[in-house]
Amino acid sequence: NAGVTQTPKFRVLKTGQSMTLLCAQDMNHEYMYWYRQDPGMGLRLIHYSVGEGTTAKGEVPDGYNVSRLKKQNFLLGLESAAPSQTSVYFCASSLLRKKAGSEANVLTFGAGSRLTVL
Amino acid sequence: QQQVKQSPQSLIVQKGGISIINCAYENTAFDYFPWYQQFPGKGPALLIAIRPDVSEKKEGRFTISFNKSAKQFSLHIMDSQPGDSATYFCAASMSTGRRALTFGSGTRLQVQP
């Protein structure tokens, strides 16, 4: 029962380098999200996906790209890393519940990926 | 633009005391208000959630109070325990459309023995 798995857990990049963070979920969830967490700013939505083959921008999408070629995977790419992208990145997923209720939109998060850009 | 404002940023409570964290939102289209708990090195996990058709929801020692007219909601932790020491995030979302959660800035709670 893995839930949401993120790889890698830690990464150090130099300015201008590129990299991809991988998120995998085994719960057959339709929705997937990428957030970044910075001190004093909570979690901010980067990109999200409502299903296989679809992606959309969140609050802070600049400098990032995403792809969802398979339902269980959601990739976050940094084409040219900048020090401002130093952060902890969290992937999350949720079910598409047709009935509204107090638990209608429960996000399951991964353990996070800590990225440092020098 | 911060759509969900959370306070305080940090909180120290004695064991057995009551911890209170407050949040205010701006978007009246929000209709789902969860609280997430995060321990160091872990991802956030759902603690308790409420919809605006009720003013209060209680689960064990955790209670959400909701004031729709003031656009505010709060988390109360009764009989706070050292194991409750964590960062707490309030959040809000809509049932339709994007459905992604908009989070507050977080409150670091420390419960002293």
mmCIF file of C-alpha atoms in Angstrom:
data_model
loop_
_atom_site.group_PDB
_atom_site.id
_atom_site.type_symbol
_atom_site.label_atom_id
_atom_site.label_comp_id
_atom_site.label_asym_id
_atom_site.label_seq_id
_atom_site.Cartn_x
_atom_site.Cartn_y
_atom_site.Cartn_z
ATOM 1 C CA ASN A 1 0.000 0.000 0.000
ATOM 2 C CA ALA A 2 2.446 2.666 -1.250
ATOM 3 C CA GLY A 3 0.020 5.590 -1.788
ATOM 4 C CA VAL A 4 1.924 8.487 -3.384
ATOM 5 C CA THR A 5 5.624 8.004 -4.068
ATOM 6 C CA GLN A 6 7.986 10.820 -5.050
ATOM 7 C CA THR A 7 11.465 10.452 -6.506
ATOM 8 C CA PRO A 8 14.067 11.667 -5.870
ATOM 9 C CA LYS A 9 13.798 12.657 -2.200
ATOM 10 C CA PHE A 10 16.733 15.043 -2.374
ATOM 11 C CA ARG A 11 18.515 16.786 -5.239
ATOM 12 C CA VAL A 12 21.063 19.556 -5.598
ATOM 13 C CA LEU A 13 21.226 21.409 -8.904
ATOM 14 C CA LYS A 14 23.329 24.187 -10.334
ATOM 15 C CA THR A 15 21.624 27.220 -11.850
ATOM 16 C CA GLY A 16 20.595 26.478 -15.416
ATOM 17 C CA GLN A 17 20.469 22.689 -15.056
ATOM 18 C CA SER A 18 17.310 20.745 -15.786
ATOM 19 C CA MET A 19 15.642 17.929 -13.920
ATOM 20 C CA THR A 20 12.408 15.997 -13.560
ATOM 21 C CA LEU A 21 10.564 15.030 -10.390
ATOM 22 C CA LEU A 22 8.466 11.897 -10.635
ATOM 23 C CA CYS A 23 5.237 11.252 -8.778
ATOM 24 C CA ALA A 24 3.521 7.883 -8.833
ATOM 25 C CA GLN A 25 0.232 6.887 -7.170
ATOM 26 C CA ASP A 26 -1.297 3.440 -6.906
ATOM 27 C CA MET A 27 -4.797 4.450 -5.741
ATOM 28 C CA ASN A 28 -6.332 4.960 -9.202
ATOM 29 C CA HIS A 29 -6.938 8.640 -8.421
ATOM 30 C CA GLU A 30 -8.066 10.906 -11.238
ATOM 31 C CA TYR A 31 -6.659 14.167 -9.881
ATOM 32 C CA MET A 32 -2.979 14.868 -9.301
ATOM 33 C CA TYR A 33 -1.230 18.013 -8.099
ATOM 34 C CA TRP A 34 2.215 19.516 -7.626
ATOM 35 C CA TYR A 35 2.711 21.961 -4.741
ATOM 36 C CA ARG A 36 5.788 23.722 -3.464
ATOM 37 C CA GLN A 37 6.292 24.471 0.230
ATOM 38 C CA ASP A 38 8.334 27.455 1.373
ATOM 39 C CA PRO A 39 8.706 28.791 4.937
ATOM 40 C CA GLY A 40 5.899 31.154 5.889
ATOM 41 C CA MET A 41 4.086 30.652 2.589
ATOM 42 C CA GLY A 42 2.290 27.384 3.062
ATOM 43 C CA LEU A 43 1.804 25.149 0.051
ATOM 44 C CA ARG A 44 1.314 26.799 -3.321
ATOM 45 C CA LEU A 45 -0.123 24.999 -6.323
ATOM 46 C CA ILE A 46 2.219 24.770 -9.317
ATOM 47 C CA HIS A 47 0.287 22.605 -11.797
ATOM 48 C CA TYR A 48 -2.454 20.046 -11.591
ATOM 49 C CA SER A 49 -4.140 17.387 -13.712
ATOM 50 C CA VAL A 50 -7.752 16.230 -13.771
ATOM 51 C CA GLY A 51 -7.012 13.104 -15.765
ATOM 52 C CA GLU A 52 -4.619 11.266 -18.043
ATOM 53 C CA GLY A 53 -3.367 13.515 -20.839
ATOM 54 C CA THR A 54 -4.589 16.747 -19.231
ATOM 55 C CA THR A 55 -2.690 19.409 -17.298
ATOM 56 C CA ALA A 56 -3.454 22.930 -16.101
ATOM 57 C CA LYS A 57 -1.644 25.827 -14.429
ATOM 58 C CA GLY A 58 -1.929 26.602 -10.746
ATOM 59 C CA GLU A 59 -0.897 29.674 -8.777
ATOM 60 C CA VAL A 60 2.880 29.595 -9.461
ATOM 61 C CA PRO A 61 3.470 27.778 -12.782
ATOM 62 C CA ASP A 62 6.324 29.881 -14.206
ATOM 63 C CA GLY A 63 9.551 27.947 -14.746
ATOM 64 C CA TYR A 64 7.864 24.537 -14.498
ATOM 65 C CA ASN A 65 6.312 22.093 -16.944
ATOM 66 C CA VAL A 66 4.317 18.948 -16.291
ATOM 67 C CA SER A 67 3.116 15.869 -18.103
ATOM 68 C CA ARG A 68 0.624 13.141 -17.328
ATOM 69 C CA LEU A 69 1.023 10.465 -19.965
ATOM 70 C CA LYS A 70 -0.226 7.713 -17.656
ATOM 71 C CA LYS A 71 -2.969 7.988 -15.057
ATOM 72 C CA GLN A 72 -0.703 6.883 -12.236
ATOM 73 C CA ASN A 73 2.227 9.218 -12.997
ATOM 74 C CA PHE A 74 2.620 12.997 -12.871
ATOM 75 C CA LEU A 75 5.994 14.496 -13.822
ATOM 76 C CA LEU A 76 7.252 17.948 -12.850
ATOM 77 C CA GLY A 77 10.064 19.384 -14.954
ATOM 78 C CA LEU A 78 12.426 22.282 -14.445
ATOM 79 C CA GLU A 79 14.009 23.227 -17.771
ATOM 80 C CA SER A 80 16.482 25.795 -16.415
ATOM 81 C CA ALA A 81 16.680 25.744 -12.635
ATOM 82 C CA ALA A 82 16.959 29.012 -10.689
ATOM 83 C CA PRO A 83 17.827 29.600 -6.996
ATOM 84 C CA SER A 84 14.215 30.821 -6.486
ATOM 85 C CA GLN A 85 13.106 27.250 -7.179
ATOM 86 C CA THR A 86 14.858 25.978 -4.080
ATOM 87 C CA SER A 87 11.971 24.442 -2.169
ATOM 88 C CA VAL A 88 10.303 21.282 -0.968
ATOM 89 C CA TYR A 89 7.994 19.884 -3.633
ATOM 90 C CA PHE A 90 4.952 17.812 -2.776
ATOM 91 C CA CYS A 91 2.865 15.720 -5.089
ATOM 92 C CA ALA A 92 -0.700 14.851 -4.146
ATOM 93 C CA SER A 93 -3.609 12.948 -5.636
ATOM 94 C CA SER A 94 -7.345 12.739 -5.031
ATOM 95 C CA LEU A 95 -10.419 10.878 -6.193
ATOM 96 C CA LEU A 96 -13.121 12.383 -8.366
ATOM 97 C CA ARG A 97 -16.127 12.076 -6.051
ATOM 98 C CA LYS A 98 -19.418 12.856 -7.735
ATOM 99 C CA LYS A 99 -21.274 13.327 -4.452
ATOM 100 C CA ALA A 100 -20.344 16.346 -2.353
ATOM 101 C CA GLY A 101 -19.553 15.621 1.257
ATOM 102 C CA SER A 102 -17.099 16.568 3.955
ATOM 103 C CA GLU A 103 -14.559 14.099 2.594
ATOM 104 C CA ALA A 104 -15.230 14.814 -1.052
ATOM 105 C CA ASN A 105 -11.821 16.212 -1.863
ATOM 106 C CA VAL A 106 -9.251 14.444 0.314
ATOM 107 C CA LEU A 107 -5.708 14.899 -0.968
ATOM 108 C CA THR A 108 -3.135 12.201 -0.307
ATOM 109 C CA PHE A 109 0.373 13.651 -0.274
ATOM 110 C CA GLY A 110 3.753 12.133 -0.946
ATOM 111 C CA ALA A 111 6.663 12.572 1.475
ATOM 112 C CA GLY A 112 8.178 15.426 -0.524
ATOM 113 C CA SER A 113 11.254 16.121 -2.642
ATOM 114 C CA ARG A 114 13.766 18.646 -1.327
ATOM 115 C CA LEU A 115 15.419 20.566 -4.151
ATOM 116 C CA THR A 116 18.325 22.969 -3.719
ATOM 117 C CA VAL A 117 19.466 25.148 -6.615
ATOM 118 C CA LEU A 118 22.915 26.696 -6.182
ATOM 119 C CA GLN B 1 -2.986 37.353 -3.554
ATOM 120 C CA GLN B 2 -3.364 35.193 -0.474
ATOM 121 C CA GLN B 3 -6.879 33.812 -0.507
ATOM 122 C CA VAL B 4 -6.588 31.977 2.806
ATOM 123 C CA LYS B 5 -4.957 33.822 5.701
ATOM 124 C CA GLN B 6 -3.834 31.829 8.738
ATOM 125 C CA SER B 7 -2.725 32.895 12.206
ATOM 126 C CA PRO B 8 -0.739 32.619 14.363
ATOM 127 C CA GLN B 9 2.463 31.616 12.603
ATOM 128 C CA SER B 10 3.615 29.725 15.692
ATOM 129 C CA LEU B 11 1.998 28.616 18.922
ATOM 130 C CA ILE B 12 3.308 27.194 22.177
ATOM 131 C CA VAL B 13 0.818 25.465 24.467
ATOM 132 C CA GLN B 14 1.231 23.553 27.694
ATOM 133 C CA LYS B 15 0.178 19.915 27.825
ATOM 134 C CA GLY B 16 -3.534 19.704 28.564
ATOM 135 C CA GLY B 17 -4.232 23.193 27.241
ATOM 136 C CA ILE B 18 -6.332 24.315 24.293
ATOM 137 C CA SER B 19 -4.693 25.167 20.972
ATOM 138 C CA ILE B 20 -6.567 27.553 18.692
ATOM 139 C CA ILE B 21 -5.605 28.330 15.091
ATOM 140 C CA ASN B 22 -7.584 30.760 12.963
ATOM 141 C CA CYS B 23 -8.138 31.154 9.239
ATOM 142 C CA ALA B 24 -9.986 33.622 7.048
ATOM 143 C CA TYR B 25 -10.857 33.227 3.378
ATOM 144 C CA GLU B 26 -11.843 35.626 0.626
ATOM 145 C CA ASN B 27 -13.404 33.535 -2.138
ATOM 146 C CA THR B 28 -17.089 32.977 -1.390
ATOM 147 C CA ALA B 29 -17.132 30.133 -3.939
ATOM 148 C CA PHE B 30 -15.124 27.968 -1.529
ATOM 149 C CA ASP B 31 -17.336 25.256 -0.059
ATOM 150 C CA TYR B 32 -14.914 22.801 1.506
ATOM 151 C CA PHE B 33 -12.590 23.640 4.407
ATOM 152 C CA PRO B 34 -10.104 21.016 5.610
ATOM 153 C CA TRP B 35 -7.280 21.138 8.092
ATOM 154 C CA TYR B 36 -4.073 19.244 7.376
ATOM 155 C CA GLN B 37 -1.429 18.142 9.859
ATOM 156 C CA GLN B 38 2.224 17.824 8.894
ATOM 157 C CA PHE B 39 5.032 16.220 10.898
ATOM 158 C CA PRO B 40 8.686 16.987 10.067
ATOM 159 C CA GLY B 41 9.893 15.135 6.990
ATOM 160 C CA LYS B 42 6.390 14.007 6.035
ATOM 161 C CA GLY B 43 3.701 15.175 3.679
ATOM 162 C CA PRO B 44 0.555 16.848 5.033
ATOM 163 C CA ALA B 45 -2.312 14.546 6.000
ATOM 164 C CA LEU B 46 -6.000 15.333 6.396
ATOM 165 C CA LEU B 47 -6.992 15.909 10.014
ATOM 166 C CA ILE B 48 -10.598 17.121 9.836
ATOM 167 C CA ALA B 49 -12.819 18.936 7.327
ATOM 168 C CA ILE B 50 -16.073 20.879 7.273
ATOM 169 C CA ARG B 51 -18.601 22.181 4.763
ATOM 170 C CA PRO B 52 -20.332 25.566 5.235
ATOM 171 C CA ASP B 53 -23.760 24.056 5.906
ATOM 172 C CA VAL B 54 -22.688 23.327 9.501
ATOM 173 C CA SER B 55 -21.124 25.658 12.073
ATOM 174 C CA GLU B 56 -19.096 23.072 13.964
ATOM 175 C CA LYS B 57 -17.613 19.636 13.505
ATOM 176 C CA LYS B 58 -15.930 17.597 16.216
ATOM 177 C CA GLU B 59 -13.725 14.534 15.902
ATOM 178 C CA GLY B 60 -12.213 13.433 19.181
ATOM 179 C CA ARG B 61 -10.110 16.287 20.595
ATOM 180 C CA PHE B 62 -10.244 18.253 17.320
ATOM 181 C CA THR B 63 -13.045 20.711 16.503
ATOM 182 C CA ILE B 64 -13.594 23.013 13.540
ATOM 183 C CA SER B 65 -15.713 26.096 14.117
ATOM 184 C CA PHE B 66 -17.063 27.798 11.003
ATOM 185 C CA ASN B 67 -18.510 31.297 10.624
ATOM 186 C CA LYS B 68 -19.837 31.723 7.098
ATOM 187 C CA SER B 69 -20.871 35.379 7.445
ATOM 188 C CA ALA B 70 -17.418 36.362 8.708
ATOM 189 C CA LYS B 71 -15.677 34.029 6.239
ATOM 190 C CA GLN B 72 -13.618 32.573 9.069
ATOM 191 C CA PHE B 73 -12.953 29.125 10.456
ATOM 192 C CA SER B 74 -10.794 27.832 13.255
ATOM 193 C CA LEU B 75 -9.269 24.650 14.616
ATOM 194 C CA HIS B 76 -9.484 23.899 18.331
ATOM 195 C CA ILE B 77 -7.339 21.155 19.851
ATOM 196 C CA MET B 78 -8.589 20.235 23.297
ATOM 197 C CA ASP B 79 -6.321 18.623 25.899
ATOM 198 C CA SER B 80 -3.285 19.270 23.693
ATOM 199 C CA GLN B 81 -0.597 16.576 23.861
ATOM 200 C CA PRO B 82 3.122 16.623 22.966
ATOM 201 C CA GLY B 83 2.271 14.253 20.105
ATOM 202 C CA ASP B 84 0.153 17.039 18.589
ATOM 203 C CA SER B 85 3.321 19.071 17.984
ATOM 204 C CA ALA B 86 3.304 19.603 14.221
ATOM 205 C CA THR B 87 2.566 22.185 11.562
ATOM 206 C CA TYR B 88 -1.111 22.737 10.829
ATOM 207 C CA PHE B 89 -2.483 24.091 7.578
ATOM 208 C CA CYS B 90 -5.977 25.295 6.901
ATOM 209 C CA ALA B 91 -7.197 25.070 3.327
ATOM 210 C CA ALA B 92 -10.184 25.752 1.134
ATOM 211 C CA SER B 93 -11.489 24.537 -2.198
ATOM 212 C CA MET B 94 -14.514 24.369 -4.440
ATOM 213 C CA SER B 95 -16.473 21.164 -5.076
ATOM 214 C CA THR B 96 -16.482 21.770 -8.807
ATOM 215 C CA GLY B 97 -13.939 22.925 -11.334
ATOM 216 C CA ARG B 98 -10.320 22.939 -10.279
ATOM 217 C CA ARG B 99 -10.947 21.353 -6.836
ATOM 218 C CA ALA B 100 -7.332 21.990 -5.857
ATOM 219 C CA LEU B 101 -6.796 23.108 -2.280
ATOM 220 C CA THR B 102 -5.673 26.664 -1.513
ATOM 221 C CA PHE B 103 -3.623 26.524 1.676
ATOM 222 C CA GLY B 104 -2.962 28.967 4.467
ATOM 223 C CA SER B 105 0.615 29.774 5.463
ATOM 224 C CA GLY B 106 0.743 27.231 8.291
ATOM 225 C CA THR B 107 1.021 27.266 12.090
ATOM 226 C CA ARG B 108 3.823 25.508 13.900
ATOM 227 C CA LEU B 109 2.392 24.126 17.137
ATOM 228 C CA GLN B 110 4.613 23.094 20.014
ATOM 229 C CA VAL B 111 3.006 21.384 23.004
ATOM 230 C CA GLN B 112 5.272 21.455 26.010
ATOM 231 C CA PRO B 113 5.188 18.556 28.505
#
